[in-house]
Amino acid sequence: MKEINKEELNDIEKIEKLCSNSGEPVYINNNGKRELVIMDINYFKNIFGPIYEAELINKGLKQIDSGQTKDGKTVMKNIKDKYKF
């Protein structure tokens, strides 16, 4: 786990290297307390991507359970009628 002081935030190249080389977030300290986290986009996607996907799946399952779905034939007919193809 990497940590830097808030005074080091000016050195963006250093922070980018820390994030990409370590593969983990960099914590920003202010007076000895962690106050911020900076992370590489790949780390962010790896951590939060599956959470986002799970939320979408749960939303879809709730829609199925509550009857908020249409069968595929009806949907395709509506699209064809709407766009005249």
Coordinates of N, CA and C in Angstrom, one line a residue:
M1 N 0.8 -1.2 0.0 CA 0.0 0.0 0.0 C 0.9 1.2 0.0
K2 N 0.7 2.1 -1.0 CA 1.5 3.3 -1.1 C 0.8 4.5 -0.5
E3 N 1.6 5.4 0.1 CA 1.0 6.6 0.7 C 1.9 7.8 0.4
I4 N 1.3 8.9 0.2 CA 2.1 10.1 0.0 C 1.4 11.2 0.8
N5 N 2.1 12.3 1.1 CA 1.5 13.5 1.7 C 0.8 14.4 0.7
K6 N -0.1 15.1 1.1 CA -0.9 16.0 0.2 C 0.0 17.0 -0.5
E7 N 1.1 17.3 0.1 CA 2.1 18.3 -0.5 C 2.7 17.7 -1.8
E8 N 2.7 16.4 -1.9 CA 3.2 15.7 -3.1 C 2.2 15.6 -4.2
L9 N 1.0 16.1 -4.1 CA 0.0 16.0 -5.2 C 0.5 16.8 -6.4
N10 N 1.4 17.7 -6.3 CA 1.9 18.5 -7.4 C 2.6 17.6 -8.4
D11 N 3.2 16.5 -7.9 CA 4.0 15.7 -8.8 C 3.2 14.5 -9.4
I12 N 2.4 14.9 -10.4 CA 1.4 13.9 -11.0 C 2.1 12.8 -11.6
E13 N 3.3 13.0 -12.2 CA 4.1 11.9 -12.8 C 4.4 10.9 -11.7
K14 N 4.9 11.3 -10.6 CA 5.2 10.4 -9.5 C 4.0 9.6 -9.1
I15 N 2.9 10.2 -9.0 CA 1.6 9.5 -8.5 C 1.2 8.5 -9.6
E16 N 1.3 8.9 -10.9 CA 0.9 8.0 -12.0 C 1.8 6.7 -11.9
K17 N 3.1 6.9 -11.7 CA 4.0 5.8 -11.6 C 3.7 4.9 -10.4
L18 N 3.4 5.5 -9.3 CA 3.1 4.8 -8.1 C 1.9 3.9 -8.3
C19 N 0.9 4.5 -8.9 CA -0.4 3.8 -9.2 C -0.2 2.6 -10.2
S20 N 0.5 2.9 -11.3 CA 0.6 1.9 -12.3 C 1.6 0.8 -12.0
N21 N 2.7 1.2 -11.3 CA 3.7 0.2 -10.9 C 3.3 -0.7 -9.8
S22 N 2.5 -0.1 -8.8 CA 2.2 -0.9 -7.7 C 0.9 -1.7 -7.9
G23 N 0.1 -1.3 -8.9 CA -1.2 -2.0 -9.1 C -2.2 -1.8 -8.0
E24 N -2.0 -0.9 -7.2 CA -2.9 -0.7 -6.1 C -3.1 0.8 -5.9
P25 N -4.1 1.2 -5.1 CA -4.4 2.7 -4.9 C -3.2 3.3 -4.1
V26 N -3.2 4.6 -4.3 CA -2.2 5.5 -3.5 C -3.1 6.3 -2.6
Y27 N -2.8 6.3 -1.3 CA -3.5 7.0 -0.3 C -2.8 8.4 -0.1
I28 N -3.6 9.4 0.0 CA -3.1 10.7 0.2 C -3.4 11.1 1.7
N29 N -2.3 11.4 2.4 CA -2.4 11.8 3.8 C -2.4 13.3 4.0
N30 N -3.2 13.7 5.0 CA -3.2 15.1 5.4 C -3.0 15.1 6.9
N31 N -1.9 15.6 7.4 CA -1.6 15.6 8.8 C -1.7 14.2 9.4
G32 N -1.1 13.2 8.7 CA -1.1 11.9 9.2 C -2.4 11.1 9.0
K33 N -3.4 11.7 8.5 CA -4.7 11.0 8.3 C -4.9 10.7 6.8
R34 N -5.4 9.5 6.4 CA -5.7 9.3 5.0 C -7.0 10.0 4.7
E35 N -7.0 10.8 3.7 CA -8.1 11.6 3.3 C -8.6 11.3 1.9
L36 N -7.7 10.9 1.0 CA -8.1 10.7 -0.4 C -7.4 9.4 -0.9
V37 N -8.0 8.9 -2.0 CA -7.4 7.7 -2.6 C -7.3 8.0 -4.1
I38 N -6.2 7.7 -4.7 CA -6.0 7.8 -6.2 C -5.7 6.5 -6.7
M39 N -6.3 6.1 -7.8 CA -6.0 4.8 -8.4 C -5.9 4.8 -9.9
D40 N -5.2 3.9 -10.4 CA -5.1 3.6 -11.8 C -6.4 3.2 -12.4
I41 N -6.7 3.5 -13.6 CA -8.0 3.2 -14.2 C -8.2 1.7 -14.3
N42 N -7.2 1.0 -14.6 CA -7.3 -0.5 -14.6 C -7.7 -1.1 -13.3
Y43 N -7.1 -0.6 -12.2 CA -7.4 -1.0 -10.9 C -8.9 -0.7 -10.6
F44 N -9.3 0.5 -11.0 CA -10.7 0.9 -10.8 C -11.6 0.0 -11.5
K45 N -11.3 -0.3 -12.8 CA -12.2 -1.2 -13.6 C -12.3 -2.6 -13.0
N46 N -11.1 -3.1 -12.5 CA -11.1 -4.5 -11.9 C -11.9 -4.6 -10.7
I47 N -11.8 -3.5 -9.9 CA -12.5 -3.6 -8.6 C -14.0 -3.2 -8.8
F48 N -14.3 -2.2 -9.5 CA -15.7 -1.7 -9.5 C -16.5 -2.2 -10.7
G49 N -15.8 -2.7 -11.8 CA -16.5 -3.3 -12.9 C -17.5 -4.4 -12.5
P50 N -17.0 -5.4 -11.8 CA -17.9 -6.5 -11.4 C -19.0 -6.1 -10.5
I51 N -18.8 -5.1 -9.7 CA -19.8 -4.5 -8.8 C -20.9 -3.9 -9.6
Y52 N -20.5 -3.1 -10.6 CA -21.5 -2.4 -11.5 C -22.3 -3.5 -12.3
E53 N -21.6 -4.5 -12.8 CA -22.3 -5.6 -13.6 C -23.3 -6.3 -12.7
A54 N -22.9 -6.6 -11.4 CA -23.8 -7.3 -10.5 C -25.0 -6.4 -10.2
E55 N -24.8 -5.1 -10.1 CA -26.0 -4.2 -9.9 C -26.9 -4.2 -11.1
L56 N -26.4 -4.3 -12.3 CA -27.2 -4.4 -13.5 C -28.0 -5.7 -13.6
I57 N -27.3 -6.8 -13.2 CA -28.0 -8.1 -13.2 C -29.1 -8.1 -12.2
N58 N -28.8 -7.5 -11.0 CA -29.9 -7.5 -9.9 C -31.0 -6.6 -10.4
K59 N -30.8 -5.5 -11.0 CA -31.9 -4.7 -11.5 C -32.7 -5.5 -12.5
G60 N -32.1 -6.2 -13.4 CA -32.8 -7.0 -14.4 C -33.6 -8.1 -13.7
L61 N -33.1 -8.8 -12.7 CA -33.8 -9.8 -12.0 C -35.0 -9.2 -11.3
K62 N -34.9 -8.1 -10.7 CA -36.0 -7.4 -10.1 C -37.1 -7.1 -11.1
Q63 N -36.7 -6.6 -12.3 CA -37.7 -6.4 -13.4 C -38.4 -7.6 -13.8
I64 N -37.7 -8.7 -13.9 CA -38.3 -10.0 -14.2 C -39.3 -10.4 -13.1
D65 N -38.9 -10.3 -11.9 CA -39.7 -10.7 -10.7 C -41.0 -9.8 -10.7
S66 N -40.9 -8.6 -11.1 CA -42.0 -7.7 -11.0 C -42.9 -7.6 -12.3
G67 N -42.5 -8.5 -13.2 CA -43.3 -8.6 -14.5 C -43.0 -7.4 -15.4
Q68 N -41.9 -6.7 -15.3 CA -41.6 -5.6 -16.2 C -40.8 -6.0 -17.4
T69 N -41.2 -7.1 -18.0 CA -40.5 -7.5 -19.2 C -41.5 -7.8 -20.3
K70 N -41.0 -7.9 -21.5 CA -41.8 -8.2 -22.7 C -41.1 -9.4 -23.4
D71 N -41.8 -10.2 -24.1 CA -41.2 -11.3 -24.9 C -40.5 -10.7 -26.1
G72 N -39.5 -11.4 -26.6 CA -38.6 -11.0 -27.7 C -39.4 -10.7 -29.0
K73 N -40.4 -11.5 -29.3 CA -41.2 -11.3 -30.5 C -41.9 -10.0 -30.5
T74 N -42.5 -9.6 -29.3 CA -43.2 -8.4 -29.2 C -42.2 -7.2 -29.3
V75 N -41.1 -7.3 -28.7 CA -40.1 -6.2 -28.8 C -39.6 -6.0 -30.2
M76 N -39.3 -7.1 -30.9 CA -38.9 -7.0 -32.3 C -40.0 -6.4 -33.2
K77 N -41.2 -6.8 -33.0 CA -42.3 -6.3 -33.8 C -42.4 -4.8 -33.6
N78 N -42.3 -4.3 -32.3 CA -42.4 -2.9 -32.0 C -41.3 -2.1 -32.6
I79 N -40.1 -2.7 -32.6 CA -39.0 -2.0 -33.3 C -39.2 -1.9 -34.8
K80 N -39.6 -3.0 -35.4 CA -39.8 -3.0 -36.8 C -40.9 -2.0 -37.2
D81 N -42.0 -2.0 -36.4 CA -43.1 -1.0 -36.7 C -42.6 0.4 -36.5
K82 N -41.9 0.7 -35.5 CA -41.4 2.0 -35.2 C -40.5 2.5 -36.3
Y83 N -39.6 1.7 -36.8 CA -38.5 2.1 -37.7 C -38.8 1.7 -39.1
K84 N -40.0 1.1 -39.4 CA -40.5 0.8 -40.7 C -39.5 -0.1 -41.5
F85 N -39.1 -1.2 -40.9 CA -38.2 -2.1 -41.6 C -38.7 -3.5 -41.4

